[in-house]
Every structure is written in structure tokens, then in C-alpha cells.
Short mmCIF file of C-alpha atoms and ligand atoms in Angstrom, two decimals:
data_model
loop_
_atom_site.label_atom_id
_atom_site.label_comp_id
_atom_site.label_asym_id
_atom_site.label_seq_id
_atom_site.Cartn_x
_atom_site.Cartn_y
_atom_site.Cartn_z
CA UNK A 988 -7.50 24.14 39.52
CA UNK A 989 -4.15 25.67 40.43
CA UNK A 990 -5.53 29.18 40.26
CA UNK A 991 -8.41 28.40 42.56
CA UNK A 992 -6.15 26.90 45.20
CA UNK A 993 -3.69 29.78 44.96
CA UNK A 994 -6.44 32.36 45.18
CA UNK A 995 -7.96 30.59 48.15
CA UNK A 996 -4.63 30.58 49.95
CA UNK A 997 -4.19 34.26 49.26
CA UNK A 998 -7.65 34.91 50.67
CA UNK A 999 -6.97 32.83 53.80
CA UNK A 1000 -3.67 34.62 54.34
CA UNK A 1001 -5.56 37.91 54.16
CA UNK A 1002 -8.12 36.67 56.67
CA UNK A 1003 -5.35 35.61 59.05
CA UNK A 1004 -3.57 38.91 58.66
CA UNK A 1005 -6.80 40.87 59.14
CA UNK A 1006 -7.67 38.95 62.28
CA UNK A 1007 -4.18 39.46 63.69
CA UNK A 1008 -4.22 43.17 63.04
CA UNK A 1009 -7.72 43.53 64.49
CA UNK A 1010 -6.50 41.89 67.67
CA UNK A 1011 -3.15 43.59 68.00
CA UNK A 1012 -1.24 40.46 67.08
CA UNK A 1013 1.57 39.97 64.61
CA UNK A 1014 0.61 37.83 61.57
CA UNK A 1015 3.80 35.83 62.05
CA UNK A 1016 2.45 34.55 65.36
CA UNK A 1017 -0.11 32.43 63.53
CA UNK A 1018 0.85 29.43 61.42
CA UNK A 1019 -1.39 28.16 58.65
CA UNK A 1020 -1.78 24.39 58.62
CA UNK A 1021 -3.43 22.82 55.59
CA UNK A 1022 -5.87 20.10 56.56
CA UNK A 1023 -5.52 17.81 53.56
CA UNK A 1024 -7.97 14.97 54.15
CA UNK A 1025 -9.47 13.73 50.84
CA UNK A 1026 -7.21 16.13 48.87
CA UNK A 1027 -5.00 14.50 46.22
CA UNK A 1028 -1.21 14.75 46.41
CA UNK A 1029 -1.24 16.80 43.19
CA UNK A 1030 -3.44 19.46 44.69
CA UNK A 1031 -1.50 19.51 47.96
CA UNK A 1032 1.70 19.95 45.95
CA UNK A 1033 0.22 23.08 44.32
CA UNK A 1034 -0.12 24.66 47.76
CA UNK A 1035 3.35 23.55 48.83
CA UNK A 1036 4.96 24.90 45.69
CA UNK A 1037 3.25 28.21 46.39
CA UNK A 1038 5.16 28.40 49.67
CA UNK A 1039 2.96 26.64 52.20
CA UNK A 1040 4.87 24.28 54.48
CA UNK A 1041 2.62 22.77 57.10
CA UNK A 1042 0.18 19.98 56.22
CA UNK A 1043 -1.75 17.41 58.22
CA UNK A 1044 -3.78 14.28 57.64
CA UNK A 1045 -6.43 12.67 59.83
CA UNK A 1046 -5.90 9.13 58.69
CA UNK A 1047 -2.77 7.07 58.41
CA UNK A 1048 -3.95 5.50 55.14
CA UNK A 1049 -4.08 8.90 53.51
CA UNK A 1050 -0.72 9.97 54.90
CA UNK A 1051 0.74 6.77 53.55
CA UNK A 1052 -0.95 7.03 50.14
CA UNK A 1053 0.33 10.56 49.46
CA UNK A 1054 3.69 10.36 51.20
CA UNK A 1055 5.92 9.34 48.29
CA UNK A 1056 4.36 11.78 45.86
CA UNK A 1057 5.02 14.66 48.26
CA UNK A 1058 8.64 13.81 49.08
CA UNK A 1059 9.95 16.06 46.32
CA UNK A 1060 8.26 19.18 47.73
CA UNK A 1061 9.56 20.39 51.04
CA UNK A 1062 6.99 20.41 53.86
CA UNK A 1063 6.29 19.46 57.47
CA UNK A 1064 3.72 16.81 58.44
CA UNK A 1065 1.53 17.02 61.49
CA UNK A 1066 -1.14 14.46 62.33
CA UNK A 1067 -4.55 15.68 63.46
CA UNK A 1068 -6.72 12.56 63.49
CA UNK A 1069 -7.71 9.95 66.01
CA UNK A 1070 -4.89 7.45 66.32
CA UNK A 1071 -5.26 3.88 67.49
CA UNK A 1072 -2.37 2.58 69.53
CA UNK A 1073 -1.81 -0.31 67.13
CA UNK A 1074 -1.02 2.22 64.38
CA UNK A 1075 1.82 3.97 66.20
CA UNK A 1076 4.55 1.90 64.68
CA UNK A 1077 3.29 2.69 61.21
CA UNK A 1078 2.88 6.39 61.93
CA UNK A 1079 6.56 6.61 62.77
CA UNK A 1080 7.50 5.61 59.24
CA UNK A 1081 6.08 8.83 57.85
CA UNK A 1082 8.13 11.55 59.40
CA UNK A 1083 5.40 13.21 61.43
CA UNK A 1084 6.84 16.18 63.31
CA UNK A 1085 3.90 16.66 65.64
CA UNK A 1086 0.95 14.59 66.78
CA UNK A 1087 -1.73 17.17 67.57
CA UNK A 1088 -4.28 14.64 68.73
CA UNK A 1089 -2.79 13.16 71.89
CA UNK A 1090 -5.95 12.67 73.92
CA UNK A 1091 -5.26 9.82 76.32
CA UNK A 1092 -2.39 8.53 78.44
CA UNK A 1093 -2.25 5.11 76.85
CA UNK A 1094 -1.55 6.63 73.45
CA UNK A 1095 1.26 8.77 74.87
CA UNK A 1096 2.73 5.84 76.74
CA UNK A 1097 2.81 3.54 73.71
CA UNK A 1098 4.08 6.30 71.44
CA UNK A 1099 6.85 7.13 73.88
CA UNK A 1100 7.90 3.48 74.16
CA UNK A 1101 8.11 3.14 70.41
CA UNK A 1102 10.03 6.42 70.01
CA UNK A 1103 12.57 5.30 72.59
CA UNK A 1104 12.98 2.02 70.76
CA UNK A 1105 13.63 3.79 67.47
CA UNK A 1106 15.78 6.53 68.99
CA UNK A 1107 13.39 9.26 67.84
CA UNK A 1108 11.47 12.08 69.49
CA UNK A 1109 8.18 13.76 68.62
CA UNK A 1110 6.32 16.96 69.43
CA UNK A 1111 2.77 16.52 70.67
CA UNK A 1112 -0.22 18.70 71.41
CA UNK A 1113 -2.81 17.59 73.92
CA UNK A 1114 -6.24 17.47 72.26
CA UNK A 1115 -8.97 18.89 74.48
CA UNK A 1116 -12.70 18.43 73.95
CA UNK A 1117 -13.96 21.95 74.53
CA UNK A 1118 -17.48 21.44 73.21
CA UNK A 1119 -18.65 18.61 75.48
CA UNK A 1120 -19.82 16.71 72.43
CA UNK A 1121 -19.68 12.93 72.39
CA UNK A 1122 -18.80 13.17 68.72
CA UNK A 1123 -15.47 14.87 69.32
CA UNK A 1124 -12.30 13.33 70.63
CA UNK A 1125 -10.16 14.99 73.24
CA UNK A 1126 -9.61 14.96 76.98
CA UNK A 1127 -12.18 16.81 79.09
CA UNK A 1128 -10.87 20.26 80.09
CA UNK A 1129 -11.07 19.29 83.77
CA UNK A 1130 -8.73 16.36 83.19
CA UNK A 1131 -6.32 18.04 80.78
CA UNK A 1132 -3.87 19.17 83.46
CA UNK A 1133 -3.57 15.65 84.85
CA UNK A 1134 -2.97 14.27 81.37
CA UNK A 1135 -0.28 16.89 80.73
CA UNK A 1136 1.42 15.98 84.01
CA UNK A 1137 1.42 12.30 83.18
CA UNK A 1138 2.55 12.71 79.56
CA UNK A 1139 5.29 15.12 80.67
CA UNK A 1140 7.00 12.23 82.44
CA UNK A 1141 7.20 10.11 79.29
CA UNK A 1142 10.56 10.11 77.52
CA UNK A 1143 11.03 11.27 73.90
CA UNK A 1144 7.76 13.22 73.77
CA UNK A 1145 7.74 17.00 73.91
CA UNK A 1146 4.49 18.70 74.83
CA UNK A 1147 4.27 21.94 72.85
CA UNK A 1148 0.72 23.03 73.52
CA UNK A 1149 -2.95 22.23 73.05
CA UNK A 1150 -5.38 21.51 70.23
CA UNK A 1151 -9.15 21.64 69.97
CA UNK A 1152 -11.81 21.35 67.30
CA UNK A 1153 -14.52 23.28 69.12
CA UNK A 1154 -18.17 23.61 68.31
CA UNK A 1155 -19.65 24.18 64.87
CA UNK A 1156 -22.32 26.69 65.42
CA UNK A 1157 -23.69 29.82 63.86
CA UNK A 1158 -23.68 31.27 67.35
CA UNK A 1159 -20.38 33.02 67.62
CA UNK A 1160 -20.52 33.18 71.39
CA UNK A 1161 -20.63 29.41 71.69
CA UNK A 1162 -17.72 28.93 69.33
CA UNK A 1163 -15.72 31.56 71.17
CA UNK A 1164 -16.46 29.88 74.51
CA UNK A 1165 -14.73 26.71 73.27
CA UNK A 1166 -11.59 28.58 72.30
CA UNK A 1167 -11.61 30.43 75.61
CA UNK A 1168 -11.83 27.11 77.36
CA UNK A 1169 -8.68 25.93 75.60
CA UNK A 1170 -6.91 29.16 76.50
CA UNK A 1171 -7.97 28.68 80.14
CA UNK A 1172 -6.45 25.18 80.14
CA UNK A 1173 -3.26 26.63 78.68
CA UNK A 1174 -3.08 29.20 81.48
CA UNK A 1175 -3.79 26.56 84.10
CA UNK A 1176 -0.94 24.39 82.78
CA UNK A 1177 1.48 27.33 82.51
CA UNK A 1178 0.77 28.28 86.12
CA UNK A 1179 1.85 24.82 87.24
CA UNK A 1180 5.27 25.25 85.64
CA UNK A 1181 5.64 21.57 84.81
CA UNK A 1182 9.16 20.61 83.85
CA UNK A 1183 9.68 19.94 80.17
CA UNK A 1184 6.24 21.22 79.18
CA UNK A 1185 5.93 24.06 76.70
CA UNK A 1186 2.59 25.67 76.08
CA UNK A 1187 3.32 28.06 73.23
CA UNK A 1188 1.02 26.41 70.67
CA UNK A 1189 -2.76 26.73 70.60
CA UNK A 1190 -4.06 24.87 67.56
CA UNK A 1191 -7.61 26.05 67.05
CA UNK A 1192 -9.73 27.58 64.32
CA UNK A 1193 -10.74 26.19 60.94
CA UNK A 1194 -12.21 27.53 57.68
CA UNK A 1195 -15.33 28.91 59.31
CA UNK A 1196 -14.07 30.28 62.59
CA UNK A 1197 -10.40 31.17 62.30
CA UNK A 1198 -10.99 34.86 63.07
CA UNK A 1199 -12.57 33.99 66.41
CA UNK A 1200 -9.75 31.56 67.18
CA UNK A 1201 -7.09 34.14 66.39
CA UNK A 1202 -8.86 36.67 68.59
CA UNK A 1203 -8.72 34.10 71.40
CA UNK A 1204 -5.02 33.33 70.95
CA UNK A 1205 -4.62 30.65 68.27
CA UNK A 1206 -1.07 30.09 67.03
CA UNK A 1207 -1.99 27.40 64.48
CA UNK A 1208 -5.16 27.54 62.37
CA UNK A 1209 -6.10 24.38 60.48
CA UNK A 1210 -7.78 25.07 57.15
CA UNK A 1211 -9.17 22.58 54.64
CA UNK A 1212 -12.39 23.49 52.87
CA UNK A 1213 -11.63 27.18 52.35
CA UNK A 1214 -8.51 26.21 50.39
CA UNK A 1215 -9.32 22.92 48.70
CA UNK A 1216 -13.11 23.09 48.45
CA UNK A 1217 -15.91 21.02 49.91
CA UNK A 1218 -15.20 17.44 50.85
CA UNK A 1219 -17.13 14.41 49.70
CA UNK A 1220 -17.31 12.72 53.08
CA UNK A 1221 -18.94 14.10 56.18
CA UNK A 1222 -16.39 15.02 58.84
CA UNK A 1223 -17.92 12.50 61.23
CA UNK A 1224 -16.14 9.90 59.10
CA UNK A 1225 -12.87 11.39 60.27
CA UNK A 1226 -13.69 12.42 63.77
CA UNK A 1227 -15.42 9.43 65.22
CA UNK A 1228 -15.53 5.94 63.85
C1 PLP B 202 -10.87 18.74 58.49
C2 PLP B 202 -10.24 19.30 59.67
C3 PLP B 202 -9.91 20.66 59.75
C4 PLP B 202 -10.22 21.65 58.65
O1 PLP B 202 -11.59 21.87 58.55
P1 PLP B 202 -12.20 22.85 57.45
O2 PLP B 202 -13.53 23.22 58.00
O3 PLP B 202 -12.29 22.06 56.19
O4 PLP B 202 -11.29 24.00 57.32
C5 PLP B 202 -9.29 21.11 60.91
N1 PLP B 202 -9.01 20.29 61.93
C6 PLP B 202 -9.31 18.98 61.90
C7 PLP B 202 -8.96 18.13 63.07
C8 PLP B 202 -9.93 18.46 60.78
O5 PLP B 202 -10.24 17.16 60.76
#
């Protein structure tokens, strides 16, 4: 089991490096995030001991279930799933450095209030729905700038960039169009020069499409299957309840 995970990581690192070189980018510009839904703490620990640092769950229950077991191996937690506002308080117990799935003002507002109360701060990415699919969360690209403006005014939250899932399609052009859409939102936001807003992170690209994402400017690729193997549950279970 260990060998498979380690080999897979090596292969993913090579893919990232290859895509960076092909696009005149430096491999250090792209961070690898391990999407660990359904993966046991033991198997995640294998990856962390091999030098990986960035992991993310989609569900609070899973974050909670694996949290103690992973305390002994150094790592950084992001959260990439849909978050209900009534779960914010609980999320803050688990040392999440960045919420990548901030997709509505109400969530930002409640999160900010709670952070203020606890004297904490958190990085966030604004999740954008670039595929126009009902089945994906995220703010519509046309409303992303307004959401950024509003969230920028909330205390104790730091906007660091944008996240998208994009379309799953064998048609490369359609997948690429989603990533370009996210890049376009990033440029739109940068042009506005909103105080306190940083736009250096573009979290996009997964096991099947990370090369396209890197070509289009990804700084974080989120990889699950290609490292830990196929999952038992369909992703719809995680993306829309
Ligand atoms: C599961 C998941 C990933 C990783 O997907 P793979 O295809 O398994 O690499 C990335 N981002 C999000 C939001 C996910 O839920």
C-alpha cells in the first residue's frame, strides 16, 4: 500500500513538473493539495511522511474523524467542501488554515463573526462555478466580483484567491474554458485593486485535468484519485447533498 501511494505521488509530481516546464512556469509555483475524502488517516500519513504537507477534506465529519490520528505528522489543513453555516463553530476546532469553498456572503459573514469572537483569522478562497452546472457549488462568475467586494469588508478573513472544480469532460476545450473563466475573474478582481484582497492563488485542476489547469495558471492542484485510488462513493455525494 505504501509503495503504491509513494509511486503515485512521484508520478503526480512529475506531471506537475512537466506541465510547468511545458508552459514556462516554475514547478515551485504550483502547490500539490491532497484531496483526502474517504482516505483513512493511515494512508494520508504515508503521504505526509513522504514530505507532502497540504491536505483537504470535503466533510467536517471526516476532518474530525482523522484529526487526532494526524496530529503527530506535520501538515496544513484546507477545507474544500460545501459548508453549512451551522457547522462553522465546529470547523474552527480543527485548525483549518484556508476555507477554499467560500461561495456565498452569508457563510463569510457568519465565519467572520465567529473568528472575531475567538480571536482567530482565516484565509479563504472564493469558489466560483465555472461550468454552469446545477450540480456544482460556487458563485456565478458574473457575481464573483461583488462577492469578493462584500467579503473583503469582513474582519478576520483574508481573501487569497479563487477556487473552481470545473467541468468533467473528455473535451479538453470545454475543461480549459472553465479554467480560463476563473482566470478571467481573477484578472477582473485584480483590476479593481480592492483593499485587503490578494489574488495570488488559483485552486483548479484535479487528477484528470491538472495539466490543463497548470497551463491556465493554477497555483494549487487538488489531487485525490491519482494518489489514493478510486473512491467508493460518487463525487455527487460530496458536492451536492
Ligand atoms: C475529490 C475532490 C478533488 C480531487 O478529485 P480527484 O479527481 O480524485 O483528483 C478535488 N477537488 C475537490 C473539491 C474534490 O472534492
